[in-house]
CSV table of C-alpha atoms in Angstrom, one decimal:
chain,number,residue,atom,x,y,z
A,241,ALA,CA,143.5,56.9,-44.6
A,242,THR,CA,142.1,53.2,-44.0
A,243,SER,CA,141.5,52.9,-47.9
A,244,ALA,CA,143.7,50.4,-49.7
A,245,GLU,CA,144.7,53.1,-52.0
A,246,PRO,CA,145.5,56.9,-51.0
A,247,TYR,CA,142.6,59.2,-51.6
A,248,GLU,CA,143.0,61.7,-54.2
A,249,VAL,CA,142.2,64.9,-52.8
A,250,ALA,CA,142.5,68.5,-54.6
A,251,VAL,CA,141.8,72.1,-53.9
A,252,ASP,CA,141.3,75.0,-56.2
A,253,LEU,CA,142.4,78.0,-54.1
A,254,GLY,CA,140.9,80.5,-56.6
A,255,GLY,CA,137.4,79.0,-55.9
A,256,PRO,CA,137.5,77.9,-53.5
A,257,ALA,CA,136.5,74.5,-54.7
A,258,PHE,CA,137.4,70.9,-53.3
A,259,ARG,CA,137.3,67.4,-54.6
A,260,CYS,CA,138.3,64.3,-52.8
A,261,SER,CA,137.8,60.5,-53.6
A,262,CYS,CA,136.8,59.6,-50.0
A,263,PRO,CA,133.3,58.7,-49.0
A,264,SER,CA,132.9,61.6,-46.6
A,265,ARG,CA,129.8,63.6,-47.1
A,266,LYS,CA,131.5,66.9,-45.5
A,267,VAL,CA,132.5,69.7,-47.7
A,268,PRO,CA,135.5,70.4,-47.3
A,269,CYS,CA,136.4,66.8,-45.9
A,270,LYS,CA,139.0,66.6,-43.4
A,271,HIS,CA,141.5,65.5,-46.1
A,272,ALA,CA,141.0,68.8,-47.9
A,273,LEU,CA,141.1,70.8,-44.6
A,274,GLY,CA,144.3,68.9,-44.1
A,275,LEU,CA,146.0,69.9,-47.4
A,276,LEU,CA,144.9,73.4,-46.7
A,277,LEU,CA,146.7,73.4,-43.4
A,278,MET,CA,149.8,72.1,-45.0
A,279,HIS,CA,149.6,74.9,-47.6
A,280,ALA,CA,149.3,77.6,-44.9
A,281,GLU,CA,152.4,76.1,-43.3
A,282,LEU,CA,154.2,76.2,-46.5
A,283,ARG,CA,154.7,72.4,-46.4
A,284,VAL,CA,153.2,71.6,-50.1
A,285,ALA,CA,156.2,71.5,-52.4
A,286,PRO,CA,155.8,72.8,-56.0
A,287,ALA,CA,155.4,69.7,-58.5
A,288,THR,CA,153.7,68.8,-61.6
A,289,ARG,CA,150.0,68.7,-61.1
A,290,LEU,CA,148.8,65.0,-60.9
A,291,LEU,CA,146.5,63.8,-63.5
A,292,PHE,CA,143.4,63.5,-61.5
A,293,ALA,CA,143.7,67.1,-60.3
A,294,ASN,CA,144.6,68.2,-63.7
A,295,GLU,CA,141.5,66.7,-65.2
A,296,TRP,CA,139.4,68.0,-62.4
A,297,MET,CA,140.6,71.5,-63.1
A,298,HIS,CA,139.8,71.1,-66.7
A,299,ARG,CA,136.3,70.0,-66.1
A,300,ARG,CA,136.0,73.4,-64.0
A,301,ASP,CA,135.2,75.1,-67.4
A,302,GLY,CA,138.5,77.0,-67.6
A,303,HIS,CA,138.7,78.4,-64.0
A,304,PRO,CA,142.3,77.5,-62.9
A,305,SER,CA,143.6,78.6,-59.6
A,306,THR,CA,145.2,82.2,-59.7
A,307,HIS,CA,147.4,81.2,-56.9
A,308,GLU,CA,149.8,79.0,-58.8
A,309,PRO,CA,151.5,78.4,-62.2
A,310,ALA,CA,149.8,76.1,-64.6
A,311,GLU,CA,152.7,73.4,-64.1
A,312,SER,CA,152.6,73.5,-60.3
A,313,PRO,CA,150.6,71.4,-58.3
A,314,ASP,CA,147.5,72.8,-57.0
A,315,PRO,CA,148.2,69.8,-55.0
A,316,GLN,CA,145.0,68.9,-54.5
A,317,VAL,CA,142.2,70.5,-53.3
A,318,GLY,CA,139.4,69.2,-53.2
A,319,GLY,CA,136.3,67.8,-52.4
A,320,ASP,CA,133.9,65.5,-53.6
A,321,GLU,CA,132.3,68.3,-55.3
A,322,ASN,CA,129.5,68.2,-52.7
A,323,VAL,CA,128.2,71.6,-51.6
A,324,GLY,CA,125.5,72.2,-49.2
A,325,ALA,CA,124.8,71.4,-45.5
A,326,GLY,CA,122.9,68.9,-43.6
A,327,PRO,CA,121.2,66.2,-45.6
A,328,ALA,CA,122.6,67.9,-48.6
A,329,ALA,CA,125.9,66.6,-47.9
A,330,SER,CA,124.7,63.3,-48.7
A,331,GLY,CA,125.0,63.0,-52.3
A,332,ARG,CA,127.3,60.1,-53.9
A,333,PRO,CA,131.1,60.6,-54.2
A,334,ALA,CA,132.3,62.3,-57.5
A,335,ARG,CA,133.7,59.5,-59.9
A,336,LEU,CA,137.0,60.1,-61.1
A,337,GLY,CA,137.5,61.0,-64.7
A,338,GLY,CA,133.5,61.6,-65.3
A,339,ALA,CA,132.3,64.8,-66.7
A,340,PRO,CA,130.1,67.0,-64.2
A,341,ASP,CA,126.4,66.5,-64.5
A,342,PRO,CA,124.7,69.8,-64.0
A,343,GLN,CA,121.4,68.4,-63.8
A,344,ARG,CA,122.3,65.7,-61.4
A,345,GLU,CA,123.9,68.4,-59.2
A,346,LYS,CA,120.9,70.4,-59.4
A,347,ARG,CA,118.7,67.3,-58.5
A,348,ARG,CA,120.8,66.6,-55.6
A,349,LEU,CA,120.8,70.2,-54.1
A,350,GLU,CA,117.0,70.2,-54.5
A,351,ARG,CA,116.6,67.0,-52.7
A,352,ALA,CA,118.9,68.3,-50.0
A,353,ASP,CA,116.8,71.4,-49.5
A,354,ARG,CA,113.4,69.1,-49.4
A,355,MET,CA,115.0,66.6,-46.9
A,356,ARG,CA,116.2,69.7,-44.7
A,357,ALA,CA,112.7,71.0,-44.8
A,358,GLY,CA,111.1,67.8,-44.0
A,359,ALA,CA,113.4,67.4,-41.0
A,360,LEU,CA,112.7,70.6,-39.6
A,361,GLU,CA,109.0,70.1,-40.2
A,362,LEU,CA,109.3,66.9,-38.3
A,363,ASP,CA,111.0,68.5,-35.3
A,364,ARG,CA,108.4,71.4,-35.4
A,365,TRP,CA,105.6,68.7,-35.2
A,366,LEU,CA,107.1,66.8,-32.4
A,367,ALA,CA,107.7,69.8,-30.4
A,368,ASP,CA,103.6,70.7,-30.9
A,369,ARG,CA,102.9,67.1,-29.6
A,370,VAL,CA,104.8,67.3,-26.6
A,371,ARG,CA,103.4,71.0,-26.0
A,372,THR,CA,99.7,69.7,-26.3
A,373,GLY,CA,100.3,66.2,-24.4
A,374,LEU,CA,100.1,62.8,-25.5
A,375,ALA,CA,96.6,62.4,-24.4
A,376,ALA,CA,95.4,64.7,-27.3
A,377,THR,CA,92.5,63.0,-29.1
A,378,GLU,CA,94.1,63.6,-32.3
A,379,LEU,CA,97.3,61.1,-31.7
A,380,ALA,CA,94.6,58.4,-31.5
A,381,GLN,CA,93.4,59.2,-35.1
A,382,PRO,CA,95.5,57.4,-37.9
A,383,ASP,CA,95.2,60.2,-40.2
A,384,THR,CA,97.5,62.5,-37.8
A,385,TRP,CA,100.3,60.1,-38.4
A,386,GLN,CA,99.6,59.3,-41.9
A,387,ARG,CA,99.6,63.2,-42.9
A,388,LEU,CA,103.0,63.6,-41.5
A,389,ALA,CA,104.3,60.5,-43.0
A,390,ALA,CA,103.0,61.6,-46.4
A,391,ARG,CA,104.9,64.9,-46.0
A,392,LEU,CA,108.2,63.2,-45.2
A,393,VAL,CA,107.8,60.9,-48.1
A,394,ASP,CA,107.3,64.1,-50.3
A,395,ALA,CA,110.5,65.4,-48.6
A,396,GLN,CA,112.4,62.3,-49.7
A,397,CYS,CA,112.8,61.4,-46.1
A,398,GLY,CA,111.5,57.8,-46.6
A,399,ALA,CA,113.3,56.3,-43.6
A,400,LEU,CA,111.7,58.8,-41.2
A,401,ALA,CA,108.4,58.2,-42.6
A,402,ASN,CA,108.6,54.6,-42.0
A,403,ARG,CA,109.5,55.2,-38.3
A,404,VAL,CA,106.5,57.5,-38.1
A,405,LYS,CA,104.3,54.8,-39.5
A,406,ARG,CA,105.7,52.6,-36.7
A,407,VAL,CA,105.1,54.9,-33.9
A,408,ALA,CA,101.6,55.0,-34.9
A,409,THR,CA,101.1,51.5,-34.3
A,410,LEU,CA,102.1,51.8,-30.7
A,411,VAL,CA,99.3,54.3,-30.0
A,412,GLY,CA,96.8,52.6,-27.6
A,413,ARG,CA,98.4,49.2,-27.9
A,414,HIS,CA,98.4,48.7,-24.1
A,415,ALA,CA,97.6,50.6,-20.9
A,416,ARG,CA,101.3,52.4,-20.8
A,417,TRP,CA,101.6,53.1,-24.6
A,418,HIS,CA,102.4,56.7,-23.8
A,419,ASP,CA,105.9,55.5,-22.7
A,420,ASP,CA,106.5,53.8,-25.9
A,421,VAL,CA,105.4,56.5,-27.9
A,422,LEU,CA,107.4,59.3,-25.9
A,423,GLU,CA,110.6,57.1,-26.3
A,424,GLU,CA,110.2,56.8,-30.1
A,425,MET,CA,109.4,60.3,-30.4
A,426,ALA,CA,112.6,61.3,-28.6
A,427,VAL,CA,114.4,59.1,-31.1
A,428,LEU,CA,112.8,60.9,-33.9
A,429,HIS,CA,113.6,64.3,-32.5
A,430,ALA,CA,117.3,63.3,-32.1
A,431,LEU,CA,117.3,62.4,-35.8
A,432,ALA,CA,115.7,65.5,-37.0
A,433,ARG,CA,118.1,67.6,-35.2
A,434,ALA,CA,121.1,65.5,-36.2
A,435,ALA,CA,119.9,65.8,-39.8
A,436,LEU,CA,119.9,69.5,-39.7
A,437,HIS,CA,123.6,69.6,-38.2
A,438,THR,CA,125.4,66.8,-40.0
A,439,SER,CA,128.3,69.2,-40.7
A,440,THR,CA,128.9,69.4,-37.0
A,441,LEU,CA,129.1,65.5,-36.5
A,442,PRO,CA,131.8,63.0,-36.9
A,443,ASP,CA,131.9,61.5,-40.5
A,444,ASP,CA,130.8,58.1,-39.4
A,445,LEU,CA,128.0,59.2,-37.2
A,446,ALA,CA,126.9,61.9,-40.1
A,447,ASP,CA,126.8,58.8,-42.5
A,448,GLY,CA,124.6,56.9,-40.1
A,449,VAL,CA,122.2,60.1,-39.8
A,450,HIS,CA,121.9,60.1,-43.7
A,451,ALA,CA,121.1,56.4,-43.9
A,452,ALA,CA,118.7,57.0,-40.9
A,453,THR,CA,116.6,59.9,-42.6
A,454,GLY,CA,116.4,58.1,-46.2
A,455,LEU,CA,119.6,58.6,-48.0
A,456,THR,CA,122.0,55.6,-48.1
A,457,ALA,CA,125.1,55.0,-50.2
A,458,ALA,CA,124.8,53.4,-53.5
A,459,ARG,CA,125.8,49.7,-53.8
A,460,ASP,CA,128.4,50.4,-56.4
A,461,ASP,CA,130.0,52.9,-54.0
A,462,VAL,CA,129.9,50.3,-51.1
A,463,LEU,CA,131.5,47.7,-53.5
A,464,ALA,CA,134.3,50.0,-54.2
A,465,GLY,CA,135.1,50.1,-50.6
A,466,VAL,CA,137.7,48.0,-48.7
A,467,PRO,CA,136.1,44.7,-47.9
A,468,THR,CA,136.5,42.3,-44.9
A,469,THR,CA,137.3,38.9,-46.1
A,470,ALA,CA,136.3,35.8,-43.8
A,471,ARG,CA,134.2,32.9,-43.6
A,472,TRP,CA,130.8,33.9,-42.7
A,473,LEU,CA,128.2,31.7,-41.1
A,474,VAL,CA,124.6,32.5,-42.4
A,475,ALA,CA,123.0,32.8,-38.9
A,476,GLY,CA,119.5,33.9,-38.9
A,477,GLU,CA,116.9,35.7,-41.0
A,478,SER,CA,113.9,37.9,-40.2
A,479,ARG,CA,111.2,39.4,-42.3
A,480,VAL,CA,109.1,42.4,-41.5
A,481,ARG,CA,106.0,43.6,-43.4
A,482,GLU,CA,106.1,47.5,-43.6
A,483,ALA,CA,102.9,48.7,-45.4
A,484,THR,CA,103.3,47.0,-48.8
A,485,ILE,CA,107.0,46.2,-48.5
A,486,THR,CA,108.7,43.1,-47.1
A,487,VAL,CA,111.9,44.0,-45.3
A,488,GLN,CA,114.3,41.0,-45.0
A,489,ARG,CA,117.5,41.0,-42.8
A,490,THR,CA,119.8,38.2,-43.3
A,491,TRP,CA,122.6,37.9,-40.3
A,492,LEU,CA,126.1,36.8,-41.1
A,493,CYS,CA,128.4,35.9,-38.5
A,494,ALA,CA,132.3,35.6,-38.8
A,495,ILE,CA,133.7,32.2,-37.8
A,496,ASP,CA,137.2,33.2,-38.4
A,497,GLY,CA,137.7,34.0,-34.7
A,498,ASP,CA,137.3,37.4,-32.8
A,499,GLY,CA,140.9,38.2,-32.5
A,500,GLY,CA,140.8,37.8,-28.8
A,501,SER,CA,138.1,40.5,-28.5
A,502,GLY,CA,135.4,38.2,-27.3
A,503,ARG,CA,133.0,39.7,-29.5
A,504,HIS,CA,131.0,38.5,-32.9
A,505,THR,CA,131.5,40.4,-36.0
A,506,TRP,CA,128.3,40.7,-37.6
A,507,ALA,CA,127.0,41.8,-41.2
A,508,MET,CA,123.5,42.4,-42.0
A,509,LEU,CA,122.1,42.1,-45.5
A,510,LEU,CA,118.9,43.9,-46.3
A,511,ALA,CA,116.5,42.9,-49.1
A,512,PHE,CA,113.3,44.3,-50.1
A,513,GLY,CA,110.2,42.6,-51.6
A,514,ALA,CA,107.3,44.6,-52.9
A,515,PHE,CA,103.2,43.6,-52.8
A,516,GLY,CA,102.9,40.7,-54.8
A,517,ARG,CA,106.6,39.9,-55.3
A,518,GLU,CA,108.3,38.4,-52.2
A,519,VAL,CA,111.9,38.6,-51.6
A,520,ASP,CA,113.9,35.7,-52.0
A,521,SER,CA,116.3,34.3,-49.6
A,522,GLU,CA,119.8,34.6,-51.3
A,523,HIS,CA,121.7,33.0,-48.6
A,524,GLN,CA,120.3,29.9,-46.8
A,525,VAL,CA,120.6,29.8,-42.8
A,526,GLY,CA,123.3,27.2,-41.9
A,527,THR,CA,125.3,27.6,-44.7
A,528,GLU,CA,129.0,29.0,-44.7
A,529,LEU,CA,130.6,31.6,-47.2
A,530,HIS,CA,134.0,32.4,-47.7
A,531,ALA,CA,133.4,36.1,-49.2
A,532,ASP,CA,134.5,39.6,-49.3
A,533,VAL,CA,131.9,41.7,-47.1
A,534,HIS,CA,131.6,45.4,-47.9
A,535,TRP,CA,130.3,47.8,-45.3
A,536,TYR,CA,127.8,50.7,-45.6
A,537,PRO,CA,129.1,53.8,-43.8
A,538,GLY,CA,127.9,54.5,-40.5
A,539,ALA,CA,128.8,54.8,-37.1
A,540,VAL,CA,128.2,51.2,-36.4
A,541,ALA,CA,129.5,48.8,-38.9
A,542,LEU,CA,126.5,46.3,-39.5
A,543,ARG,CA,124.8,46.7,-43.0
A,544,ALA,CA,126.8,45.2,-45.4
A,545,VAL,CA,126.7,43.8,-49.0
A,546,VAL,CA,128.6,40.6,-50.2
A,547,GLY,CA,131.1,41.0,-52.8
A,548,ARG,CA,133.4,38.4,-54.2
A,549,LEU,CA,132.9,34.9,-53.2
A,550,HIS,CA,136.1,32.9,-52.9
A,551,SER,CA,134.3,29.6,-52.7
A,552,ALA,CA,130.8,28.4,-53.1
A,553,ALA,CA,128.5,28.3,-50.2
A,554,VAL,CA,128.2,24.9,-48.5
A,555,ALA,CA,126.4,23.6,-45.3
A,556,SER,CA,128.3,24.3,-42.3
A,557,ALA,CA,129.0,22.0,-39.5
A,558,VAL,CA,130.1,24.9,-37.3
A,559,MET,CA,127.9,26.6,-34.6
A,560,PRO,CA,128.2,30.1,-33.8
A,561,ARG,CA,130.2,30.7,-30.6
A,562,PRO,CA,127.5,31.8,-28.0
A,563,SER,CA,128.0,34.4,-25.3
A,564,SER,CA,126.4,35.1,-22.2
A,565,LEU,CA,123.3,37.1,-22.0
A,566,LEU,CA,125.2,39.9,-20.1
A,567,ASP,CA,128.0,40.0,-22.9
A,568,ALA,CA,125.4,40.1,-25.6
A,569,ILE,CA,123.2,42.7,-24.2
A,570,THR,CA,126.3,45.0,-23.4
A,571,ALA,CA,127.6,44.6,-27.2
A,572,ALA,CA,124.1,45.7,-28.0
A,573,GLY,CA,124.1,48.7,-25.6
A,574,TRP,CA,127.3,50.0,-27.0
A,575,ALA,CA,126.1,49.7,-30.5
A,576,ILE,CA,122.8,51.7,-29.6
A,577,ALA,CA,125.2,54.2,-27.9
A,578,GLY,CA,126.9,54.7,-31.2
A,579,GLU,CA,123.6,55.1,-33.2
A,580,PRO,CA,120.6,55.7,-30.8
A,581,TRP,CA,118.2,55.1,-33.5
A,582,LEU,CA,119.3,51.5,-34.2
A,583,GLU,CA,116.3,49.4,-33.9
A,584,ARG,CA,117.8,45.7,-33.8
A,585,TYR,CA,121.2,44.1,-33.0
A,586,PRO,CA,121.9,40.4,-33.4
A,587,VAL,CA,123.0,38.2,-30.5
A,588,CYS,CA,124.1,34.8,-30.0
A,589,VAL,CA,123.4,33.4,-26.6
A,590,ASP,CA,123.4,30.1,-24.7
A,591,ALA,CA,120.1,30.2,-22.6
A,592,VAL,CA,117.1,28.5,-21.6
A,593,PRO,CA,113.4,29.6,-22.3
A,594,THR,CA,111.7,30.3,-19.0
A,595,PRO,CA,108.2,31.2,-18.2
A,596,VAL,CA,107.4,34.2,-16.0
A,597,GLY,CA,103.8,34.3,-15.7
A,598,THR,CA,100.9,35.7,-17.6
A,599,GLY,CA,102.0,34.1,-20.7
A,600,ARG,CA,105.3,35.8,-21.0
A,601,TRP,CA,108.6,34.1,-21.4
A,602,MET,CA,112.2,34.9,-21.0
A,603,LEU,CA,115.5,33.7,-21.9
A,604,ALA,CA,117.8,33.2,-19.0
A,605,ASP,CA,121.2,32.1,-18.1
A,606,ASP,CA,123.5,32.6,-14.9
A,607,THR,CA,124.0,36.1,-15.8
A,608,GLY,CA,120.7,37.4,-16.4
A,609,ALA,CA,117.3,37.2,-18.4
A,610,VAL,CA,115.8,39.0,-21.2
A,611,PRO,CA,112.2,38.9,-22.3
A,612,ILE,CA,111.3,37.0,-25.6
A,613,VAL,CA,109.3,39.6,-27.8
A,614,PRO,CA,105.5,39.5,-27.3
A,615,GLY,CA,103.9,37.6,-30.3
A,616,PHE,CA,106.5,35.2,-31.0
A,617,TRP,CA,104.6,32.2,-32.5
A,618,ARG,CA,107.3,29.5,-32.6
A,619,LEU,CA,107.6,29.5,-28.7
A,620,ALA,CA,106.4,25.9,-28.2
A,621,GLU,CA,109.1,24.6,-30.7
A,622,LEU,CA,111.7,26.7,-29.1
A,623,VAL,CA,110.7,25.2,-25.8
A,624,SER,CA,110.6,21.6,-26.8
A,625,LEU,CA,114.1,22.1,-28.4
A,626,SER,CA,115.5,23.2,-25.3
A,627,ARG,CA,113.9,20.6,-22.9
A,628,GLY,CA,115.0,22.7,-20.0
A,629,SER,CA,118.7,22.9,-20.8
A,630,PRO,CA,120.6,25.8,-22.5
A,631,LEU,CA,120.2,26.2,-26.3
A,632,THR,CA,122.3,28.2,-28.7
A,633,ILE,CA,120.1,30.8,-30.1
A,634,VAL,CA,120.7,33.5,-32.6
A,635,GLY,CA,118.3,36.4,-32.4
A,636,GLU,CA,117.6,40.0,-32.8
A,637,HIS,CA,117.6,42.3,-29.7
A,638,SER,CA,115.4,45.2,-29.5
A,639,SER,CA,113.4,47.4,-27.2
A,640,GLU,CA,110.8,44.6,-26.7
A,641,GLY,CA,113.5,41.9,-26.1
A,642,ILE,CA,114.9,39.2,-28.0
A,643,LEU,CA,113.2,37.8,-31.2
A,644,PRO,CA,114.7,34.2,-31.7
A,645,LEU,CA,115.8,33.4,-35.3
A,646,THR,CA,117.7,30.3,-35.3
A,647,ALA,CA,118.4,27.5,-32.5
A,648,TRP,CA,121.0,25.0,-32.7
A,649,SER,CA,119.8,21.5,-31.7
A,650,ASN,CA,122.4,18.6,-31.8
A,651,GLY,CA,124.7,20.7,-33.9
A,652,TYR,CA,121.9,21.4,-36.6
A,653,PRO,CA,120.1,24.8,-37.1
A,654,VAL,CA,116.6,25.2,-36.7
A,655,VAL,CA,115.0,28.1,-38.3
A,656,LEU,CA,112.3,29.9,-36.1
A,657,ALA,CA,111.5,33.1,-37.8
């Protein structure tokens, strides 16, 4: 295990029932399966049952295992007491020493059923749209998308509902909008199918599916994990309005070195603001933190939360180390391969803003060029900072190109988002 402390795993052979302190949402998890394999091979030695296993057995309402004496280990059979399949396996890990909450378990299973039904309905809806064709007039009607999004919200698949709303904004945007909508529908299809089969996915990928469908790990559970301690530069910040919610992404870049990998270590901090109550910037761009960063589960380690601060934030004289456009886009490509529904990925490049005609601009270096996203309204300022020379730029890469967030001029950060 990669945890700082060994996972506590137990299996009740008389159930069977499983319990494990690992964050996996599969039941039984790989640790419980490994323990069962050891038991089948007679490699589990009799011993006094460990305290955590003994407490867990007592909480099971007097249903001890019938396969072992009271004083011998059950060594451990376990599970995080999550049962179910697909999104059902997305409950928080059981907390050690806490009494089971039947009402909470009932709510979790009910939510799992609703999420599974929502994913299934979404996949059927997508199949119907592809069968009838994207030229169908109903796709141009906002109510078509709003009804689907509302049903997904009812199914507690909020993240999927937000994606559906964003796809709706692509309809009719330009002459080739069908290509964009079909691409996004393909991602929705992949997510819907994955949400129905998370038990067959690798643990990290299943966690990413849970988050992308609307069920993420609790902050306290994330903070209980093993952190990455480093000096972090607050390299950029973006805000996106989604209906009545403002989504703020703050990008941290580790500046302690890359260990020879040649790649940046990024961490994304998410914050949300409701209508009339805008989100505040907790960390200012251009400052440096010496802090523990804890990672949310997922196939790509990106979303994180800052834990313990080892020193106060200070203005940084360090610039992020830029890479070529080729290397930056390659890193983004590998991340998207790991989680195909990833919408944004941070990049830090040395590039020159270059016009390509018809009002479009690109960032270019000697390895290639990438479009600047349409509608970037600080373009004149970016060009004046560059003056035709390479400029260190931190931005977000998406399917539309790169959105510049911060540029460094004479060693000082200029916020562009």
